[in-house]
Amino acid sequence: MKKVLFIALCLYFFVPAIAQISDPGYLIEPVNETIEQTSIFDDNEPFDLTLKYDITSFIKNKYKGEYLDAVLILHLNETDSIVKNIRLKARGNFRKGHCFFPPIYLNFKTDPIQNTDLEGIKKMKLVTHCSSSKVYEYYILKEYLAYRVYNELSDNSFRVKLVNINYVDTGKKGRNYRKEGFLIEPLELLVKRTNSVEVDPKLVRGGDVKELDMDRVAIFEYFIGNTDWRVKGGHNMKYIKSMEEVTNKVIPVPYDFDYSGFVNASYAFPQEWTTIKNVTEREYLGYCRSSNENLLQVIDEFVQNKEEIYSLINGFQLLSDKERKQLQRFTKGFFDEAKNPKVLLGTVKNECRGIDF
């Protein structure tokens, strides 16, 4: 009798979930592949994205860095979809080793995407769920929010697009998944949008970077509690130079925030060039300045955007109440310092680094 009851309970709880994954509506081919000009990153409304490929082979060979054939479907709305034959591969040295399901490079060089702001773009980063655990899904969503916060502060930032990813396995196991993830704006699109050009990070030293933009990045990284970045060598940093200004100075554009206290991933740790013991502590890694003018401006920018930042967090319903409250507490720690700029400037003065020329 107990055995029968156990089987009945399994059927009740698990069969609907399996059916939802194995026979979803998103497997229906798109109604219309001819669309008008569309901008993927111009709004923050999520859309569905389907990837059809051999997931088993992808996971088995993720360390090799080899491309696999795949079909990408961008479900822009109920009637408009774009279907492309692409290639994809795992990316991220650490995450390829740590994640069961690592982040992905989408490469559509051989089948370009037309009629969108991705026209002319050859590849794009997709941030994935890493593990099936719910906590890892929250890591992705919090990193997405970190990007969104910096979008509020500067146009010289990578925009992100939240997507509901439908993974359709064409391999032997035929396991399908539906998970949240996000696309990161390609650098080629960013430089076009900001009328700038990319600069090789190997050529950049601290003295080459525009002070106000550098201080904004440094305060932002302090705000999210991230130490996984460096100016020299461009560690988790891209550099662009404006075509609208007569200057040799470059603008830093930060990315990769999963090691921050804002995300607070279980695998994250402070980098070797810091003194803190836990990522939920903050340490300022920006440059020392002879004047506080730019720093005061950046601190004021954060204060002026305080309500927008809290609104981003509080309104993000994909996170649980517990996760949102944790983000609020962590964020409040920064704003408590920023209430009195002299307090935050004191921290900056004590922890800042000498400029490398």
Coordinates of N, CA and C in Angstrom, one line a residue, residues 72-227:
L72 N 19.2 28.8 -33.5 CA 18.8 29.9 -32.6 C 17.5 30.5 -33.1
I73 N 16.5 30.6 -32.2 CA 15.2 31.2 -32.5 C 15.0 32.3 -31.5
L74 N 14.9 33.6 -32.0 CA 14.6 34.7 -31.2 C 13.1 35.0 -31.3
H75 N 12.4 34.7 -30.2 CA 10.9 34.9 -30.2 C 10.7 36.4 -29.8
L76 N 10.7 37.3 -30.7 CA 10.6 38.7 -30.4 C 9.2 39.1 -29.8
N77 N 8.1 38.4 -30.3 CA 6.8 38.6 -29.8 C 6.0 37.4 -30.2
E78 N 4.6 37.5 -30.1 CA 3.8 36.3 -30.4 C 3.8 35.9 -31.8
T79 N 4.1 36.8 -32.7 CA 4.1 36.4 -34.2 C 5.4 36.5 -34.9
D80 N 6.4 37.3 -34.3 CA 7.6 37.5 -35.0 C 8.8 36.8 -34.3
S81 N 9.4 36.0 -35.1 CA 10.6 35.2 -34.6 C 11.7 35.3 -35.7
I82 N 12.9 35.1 -35.3 CA 14.1 35.1 -36.2 C 14.7 33.7 -35.9
V83 N 14.9 33.0 -37.0 CA 15.5 31.6 -36.9 C 16.9 31.7 -37.6
K84 N 17.9 31.2 -36.9 CA 19.3 31.3 -37.5 C 20.0 30.0 -37.2
N85 N 20.8 29.5 -38.2 CA 21.7 28.4 -38.0 C 23.0 28.9 -37.5
I86 N 23.4 28.7 -36.3 CA 24.5 29.3 -35.6 C 25.5 28.2 -35.1
R87 N 26.5 28.7 -34.5 CA 27.5 27.8 -33.8 C 27.6 28.4 -32.4
L88 N 27.8 27.5 -31.4 CA 28.0 28.0 -30.0 C 29.1 27.2 -29.3
K89 N 29.6 27.8 -28.3 CA 30.6 27.1 -27.5 C 30.6 27.6 -26.1
A90 N 31.1 26.8 -25.1 CA 31.2 27.3 -23.7 C 32.3 28.4 -23.6
R91 N 32.1 29.3 -22.7 CA 33.1 30.3 -22.4 C 33.3 30.5 -20.9
G92 N 34.4 31.2 -20.6 CA 34.7 31.5 -19.2 C 35.6 30.4 -18.6
N93 N 36.8 30.7 -18.4 CA 37.7 29.7 -17.9 C 37.3 29.0 -16.6
F94 N 36.9 29.9 -15.6 CA 36.5 29.3 -14.3 C 35.1 28.6 -14.4
R95 N 34.2 29.2 -15.1 CA 32.9 28.7 -15.2 C 32.8 27.4 -16.0
K96 N 33.7 27.2 -17.0 CA 33.7 25.9 -17.7 C 34.1 24.8 -16.8
G97 N 34.9 25.1 -15.8 CA 35.2 24.0 -14.8 C 34.2 23.9 -13.7
H98 N 33.7 25.0 -13.3 CA 32.8 25.0 -12.1 C 31.4 24.7 -12.5
C99 N 30.9 25.2 -13.6 CA 29.5 25.1 -13.9 C 29.2 23.8 -14.7
F100 N 28.1 23.1 -14.3 CA 27.6 22.0 -15.1 C 27.1 22.6 -16.5
F101 N 26.6 23.8 -16.5 CA 26.0 24.4 -17.7 C 26.7 25.8 -17.8
P102 N 27.8 25.9 -18.4 CA 28.6 27.2 -18.4 C 28.0 28.2 -19.4
P103 N 28.4 29.5 -19.3 CA 28.0 30.5 -20.2 C 28.3 30.1 -21.6
I104 N 27.7 30.8 -22.6 CA 27.8 30.4 -24.0 C 28.2 31.6 -24.9
Y105 N 29.0 31.3 -25.9 CA 29.2 32.3 -27.0 C 28.3 31.9 -28.1
L106 N 27.4 32.8 -28.6 CA 26.6 32.5 -29.7 C 27.3 33.2 -30.9
N107 N 27.6 32.3 -32.0 CA 28.3 32.8 -33.1 C 27.4 32.7 -34.3
F108 N 27.0 33.8 -34.9 CA 26.2 33.8 -36.1 C 26.8 34.4 -37.3
K109 N 28.1 34.2 -37.4 CA 28.9 34.8 -38.5 C 28.4 34.2 -39.9
T110 N 28.1 32.9 -39.9 CA 27.8 32.3 -41.2 C 26.3 32.5 -41.5
D111 N 25.5 32.9 -40.6 CA 24.1 33.2 -40.8 C 23.7 34.4 -40.1
P112 N 24.1 35.6 -40.6 CA 23.9 36.9 -39.9 C 22.4 37.2 -39.6
I113 N 22.3 37.9 -38.4 CA 21.0 38.3 -38.0 C 20.7 39.7 -38.7
Q114 N 19.6 39.8 -39.4 CA 19.2 41.0 -40.2 C 18.0 41.7 -39.4
N115 N 17.8 42.9 -39.8 CA 16.6 43.7 -39.4 C 16.6 43.9 -37.9
T116 N 17.7 43.8 -37.2 CA 17.8 44.2 -35.8 C 19.0 45.0 -35.6
D117 N 19.2 45.5 -34.3 CA 20.4 46.2 -34.0 C 21.6 45.2 -34.0
L118 N 21.4 43.9 -34.1 CA 22.5 43.0 -34.2 C 23.1 42.8 -35.6
E119 N 22.5 43.5 -36.5 CA 23.0 43.4 -37.9 C 24.5 43.8 -38.0
G120 N 25.3 42.9 -38.6 CA 26.7 43.1 -38.7 C 27.5 42.5 -37.5
I121 N 26.8 42.1 -36.4 CA 27.4 41.5 -35.3 C 27.7 40.0 -35.5
K122 N 28.9 39.5 -35.2 CA 29.2 38.1 -35.4 C 29.0 37.2 -34.3
K123 N 29.1 37.7 -33.0 CA 28.9 36.8 -31.9 C 28.4 37.6 -30.7
M124 N 27.9 36.9 -29.7 CA 27.3 37.6 -28.6 C 27.4 36.6 -27.4
K125 N 27.5 37.2 -26.2 CA 27.6 36.4 -25.0 C 26.2 36.2 -24.4
L126 N 26.0 34.9 -24.0 CA 24.8 34.5 -23.3 C 25.2 34.0 -21.9
V127 N 24.6 34.6 -20.8 CA 24.9 34.2 -19.5 C 23.8 33.1 -19.1
T128 N 24.3 32.0 -18.7 CA 23.4 30.9 -18.4 C 23.3 30.5 -16.9
H129 N 22.5 29.5 -16.6 CA 22.2 29.2 -15.2 C 23.3 28.4 -14.4
C130 N 24.3 27.9 -15.1 CA 25.4 27.3 -14.4 C 25.0 25.9 -13.8
S131 N 24.0 25.9 -12.9 CA 23.6 24.7 -12.2 C 22.0 24.8 -12.1
S132 N 21.4 23.7 -11.9 CA 20.0 23.6 -11.8 C 19.5 24.1 -10.5
S133 N 20.4 24.3 -9.5 CA 20.0 24.8 -8.2 C 19.4 26.2 -8.3
K134 N 18.3 26.4 -7.5 CA 17.7 27.7 -7.5 C 18.6 28.9 -7.2
V135 N 19.5 28.6 -6.3 CA 20.4 29.6 -5.8 C 21.3 30.1 -7.0
Y136 N 21.6 29.3 -7.9 CA 22.4 29.7 -9.1 C 21.6 30.5 -10.0
E137 N 20.3 30.2 -10.1 CA 19.4 31.1 -10.9 C 19.4 32.5 -10.3
Y138 N 19.4 32.6 -9.0 CA 19.4 33.9 -8.3 C 20.7 34.6 -8.6
Y139 N 21.8 33.9 -8.7 CA 23.1 34.5 -9.0 C 23.1 35.3 -10.3
I140 N 22.5 34.6 -11.3 CA 22.4 35.2 -12.7 C 21.5 36.4 -12.6
L141 N 20.4 36.4 -11.9 CA 19.5 37.5 -11.9 C 20.1 38.7 -11.2
K142 N 20.9 38.4 -10.1 CA 21.5 39.5 -9.4 C 22.7 40.1 -10.2
E143 N 23.4 39.3 -11.0 CA 24.4 39.9 -11.9 C 23.8 40.7 -12.9
Y144 N 22.6 40.3 -13.4 CA 21.9 41.1 -14.4 C 21.5 42.4 -13.8
L145 N 21.1 42.5 -12.6 CA 20.7 43.7 -11.9 C 21.9 44.6 -11.8
A146 N 23.1 44.0 -11.5 CA 24.3 44.8 -11.4 C 24.6 45.6 -12.7
Y147 N 24.5 44.9 -13.8 CA 24.6 45.6 -15.1 C 23.6 46.7 -15.2
R148 N 22.4 46.4 -14.8 CA 21.3 47.4 -15.0 C 21.6 48.7 -14.1
V149 N 22.2 48.4 -12.9 CA 22.5 49.6 -12.1 C 23.6 50.5 -12.8
Y150 N 24.6 49.9 -13.4 CA 25.6 50.7 -14.1 C 25.0 51.4 -15.3
N151 N 24.0 50.7 -15.9 CA 23.3 51.4 -17.0 C 22.7 52.7 -16.6
E152 N 22.2 52.7 -15.3 CA 21.6 54.0 -14.8 C 22.6 55.1 -14.6
L153 N 23.9 54.7 -14.4 CA 24.9 55.7 -14.1 C 25.7 56.2 -15.4
S154 N 25.7 55.3 -16.4 CA 26.5 55.7 -17.6 C 26.0 55.0 -18.8
D155 N 26.0 55.8 -19.9 CA 25.8 55.2 -21.2 C 26.9 54.3 -21.7
N156 N 28.1 54.6 -21.2 CA 29.3 53.8 -21.6 C 29.3 52.5 -20.7
S157 N 28.3 51.7 -21.0 CA 28.1 50.5 -20.2 C 27.5 49.4 -21.1
F158 N 27.7 48.2 -20.8 CA 27.1 47.1 -21.5 C 25.6 46.9 -21.1
R159 N 24.7 47.1 -22.1 CA 23.3 46.8 -21.8 C 23.1 45.3 -21.8
V160 N 22.0 44.9 -21.1 CA 21.8 43.5 -21.0 C 20.3 43.2 -21.3
K161 N 20.0 42.0 -21.8 CA 18.6 41.7 -22.1 C 18.3 40.4 -21.4
L162 N 17.3 40.4 -20.6 CA 16.8 39.2 -19.9 C 16.0 38.3 -20.9
V163 N 16.3 37.0 -20.9 CA 15.7 36.1 -21.8 C 15.2 34.8 -21.1
N164 N 14.1 34.3 -21.5 CA 13.6 33.0 -21.1 C 14.2 32.0 -22.1
I165 N 15.1 31.2 -21.7 CA 15.8 30.3 -22.6 C 15.2 29.0 -22.6
N166 N 14.8 28.5 -23.8 CA 14.3 27.2 -24.0 C 15.4 26.3 -24.7
Y167 N 15.9 25.4 -23.9 CA 17.0 24.6 -24.4 C 16.4 23.3 -24.9
V168 N 16.5 23.0 -26.2 CA 16.0 21.8 -26.8 C 17.1 20.9 -27.2
D169 N 17.2 19.8 -26.5 CA 18.4 18.9 -26.7 C 18.1 18.0 -27.9
T170 N 19.0 18.1 -28.9 CA 18.9 17.2 -30.1 C 19.8 16.0 -30.0
G171 N 20.4 15.8 -28.8 CA 21.3 14.7 -28.6 C 20.5 13.5 -28.1
K172 N 21.2 12.4 -27.7 CA 20.6 11.1 -27.4 C 19.7 11.2 -26.2
K173 N 20.0 12.0 -25.2 CA 19.2 12.1 -23.9 C 17.9 12.9 -24.1
G174 N 17.9 13.8 -25.1 CA 16.7 14.6 -25.4 C 16.2 15.3 -24.2
R175 N 17.0 15.9 -23.3 CA 16.6 16.6 -22.1 C 16.4 18.1 -22.5
N176 N 15.2 18.6 -22.2 CA 14.9 20.0 -22.5 C 14.8 20.8 -21.2
Y177 N 15.2 22.0 -21.3 CA 15.2 22.9 -20.1 C 14.6 24.2 -20.5
R178 N 14.1 24.9 -19.4 CA 13.6 26.3 -19.6 C 14.2 27.1 -18.4
K179 N 15.1 28.0 -18.7 CA 15.8 28.7 -17.6 C 15.9 30.2 -18.0
E180 N 16.0 31.1 -17.0 CA 16.3 32.5 -17.3 C 17.8 32.6 -17.5
G181 N 18.1 33.6 -18.3 CA 19.5 34.0 -18.6 C 19.5 35.4 -19.1
F182 N 20.6 35.9 -19.6 CA 20.6 37.2 -20.2 C 21.7 37.4 -21.2
L183 N 21.4 38.2 -22.2 CA 22.3 38.5 -23.3 C 23.1 39.8 -22.9
I184 N 24.4 39.8 -23.3 CA 25.2 41.0 -23.0 C 25.4 41.7 -24.4
E185 N 25.2 43.0 -24.4 CA 25.4 43.8 -25.6 C 26.8 43.6 -26.2
P186 N 26.9 43.2 -27.4 CA 28.2 43.1 -28.0 C 29.0 44.4 -28.0
L187 N 30.3 44.3 -27.9 CA 31.1 45.5 -27.9 C 31.0 46.3 -29.2
E188 N 30.8 45.6 -30.3 CA 30.6 46.3 -31.6 C 29.4 47.2 -31.6
L189 N 28.4 46.7 -30.9 CA 27.1 47.5 -30.8 C 27.3 48.7 -29.9
L190 N 28.0 48.5 -28.8 CA 28.3 49.5 -27.8 C 29.0 50.7 -28.4
V191 N 30.1 50.4 -29.2 CA 30.9 51.4 -29.8 C 30.1 52.2 -30.9
K192 N 29.3 51.5 -31.5 CA 28.4 52.1 -32.6 C 27.4 53.1 -31.9
R193 N 26.9 52.6 -30.8 CA 25.9 53.4 -30.1 C 26.5 54.6 -29.4
T194 N 27.7 54.5 -29.0 CA 28.4 55.6 -28.3 C 29.3 56.4 -29.2
N195 N 29.4 56.1 -30.5 CA 30.2 56.8 -31.4 C 31.7 56.8 -30.9
S196 N 32.2 55.6 -30.7 CA 33.5 55.4 -30.2 C 34.2 54.2 -30.9
V197 N 35.5 54.0 -30.5 CA 36.2 52.9 -31.1 C 36.8 52.1 -29.9
E198 N 37.0 50.8 -30.2 CA 37.6 49.9 -29.1 C 39.1 50.2 -29.1
V199 N 39.7 50.1 -27.9 CA 41.1 50.3 -27.7 C 41.7 49.0 -27.0
D200 N 42.8 48.5 -27.5 CA 43.4 47.3 -27.0 C 43.8 47.5 -25.5
P201 N 43.2 46.7 -24.6 CA 43.5 46.8 -23.2 C 45.0 46.7 -22.8
K202 N 45.8 46.0 -23.7 CA 47.2 45.8 -23.4 C 48.0 47.1 -23.5
L203 N 47.4 48.1 -24.2 CA 48.0 49.4 -24.4 C 47.7 50.4 -23.4
V204 N 46.7 50.0 -22.5 CA 46.2 51.0 -21.5 C 46.8 50.9 -20.2
R205 N 47.2 52.1 -19.6 CA 47.7 52.3 -18.3 C 46.8 53.2 -17.5
G206 N 46.9 53.3 -16.2 CA 46.1 54.1 -15.5 C 46.0 55.6 -15.9
G207 N 47.2 56.1 -16.3 CA 47.2 57.5 -16.8 C 46.6 57.8 -18.1
D208 N 46.2 56.7 -18.8 CA 45.5 56.8 -20.1 C 44.0 56.9 -20.0
V209 N 43.5 56.7 -18.8 CA 42.0 56.6 -18.6 C 41.5 57.9 -18.1
K210 N 40.3 58.3 -18.7 CA 39.7 59.5 -18.3 C 39.3 59.4 -16.8
E211 N 39.7 60.4 -16.0 CA 39.6 60.4 -14.6 C 38.2 60.2 -14.1
L212 N 37.2 61.0 -14.6 CA 35.9 61.0 -14.2 C 35.3 59.6 -14.4
D213 N 35.5 59.1 -15.6 CA 34.9 57.7 -16.0 C 35.6 56.6 -15.2
M214 N 36.9 56.8 -14.9 CA 37.6 55.8 -14.1 C 37.1 55.8 -12.7
D215 N 36.9 57.0 -12.1 CA 36.4 57.1 -10.8 C 35.0 56.6 -10.6
R216 N 34.2 56.8 -11.7 CA 32.8 56.2 -11.7 C 32.8 54.7 -11.6
V217 N 33.7 54.1 -12.5 CA 33.8 52.6 -12.4 C 34.3 52.2 -11.1
A218 N 35.3 52.8 -10.5 CA 35.8 52.4 -9.2 C 34.8 52.5 -8.1
I219 N 34.0 53.6 -8.1 CA 33.0 53.7 -7.1 C 31.9 52.7 -7.3
F220 N 31.5 52.4 -8.5 CA 30.5 51.4 -8.8 C 31.0 50.0 -8.3
E221 N 32.3 49.6 -8.6 CA 32.8 48.4 -8.2 C 32.8 48.3 -6.7
Y222 N 33.1 49.4 -6.0 CA 33.0 49.4 -4.6 C 31.6 49.3 -4.1
F223 N 30.7 49.9 -4.8 CA 29.2 49.8 -4.5 C 28.8 48.4 -4.5
I224 N 29.1 47.6 -5.5 CA 28.7 46.2 -5.6 C 29.6 45.2 -4.9
G225 N 30.7 45.8 -4.3 CA 31.6 44.9 -3.6 C 32.4 44.0 -4.5
N226 N 32.9 44.5 -5.6 CA 33.6 43.6 -6.5 C 35.1 44.0 -6.6
T227 N 36.0 43.0 -6.4 CA 37.4 43.2 -6.5 C 38.0 42.5 -7.7

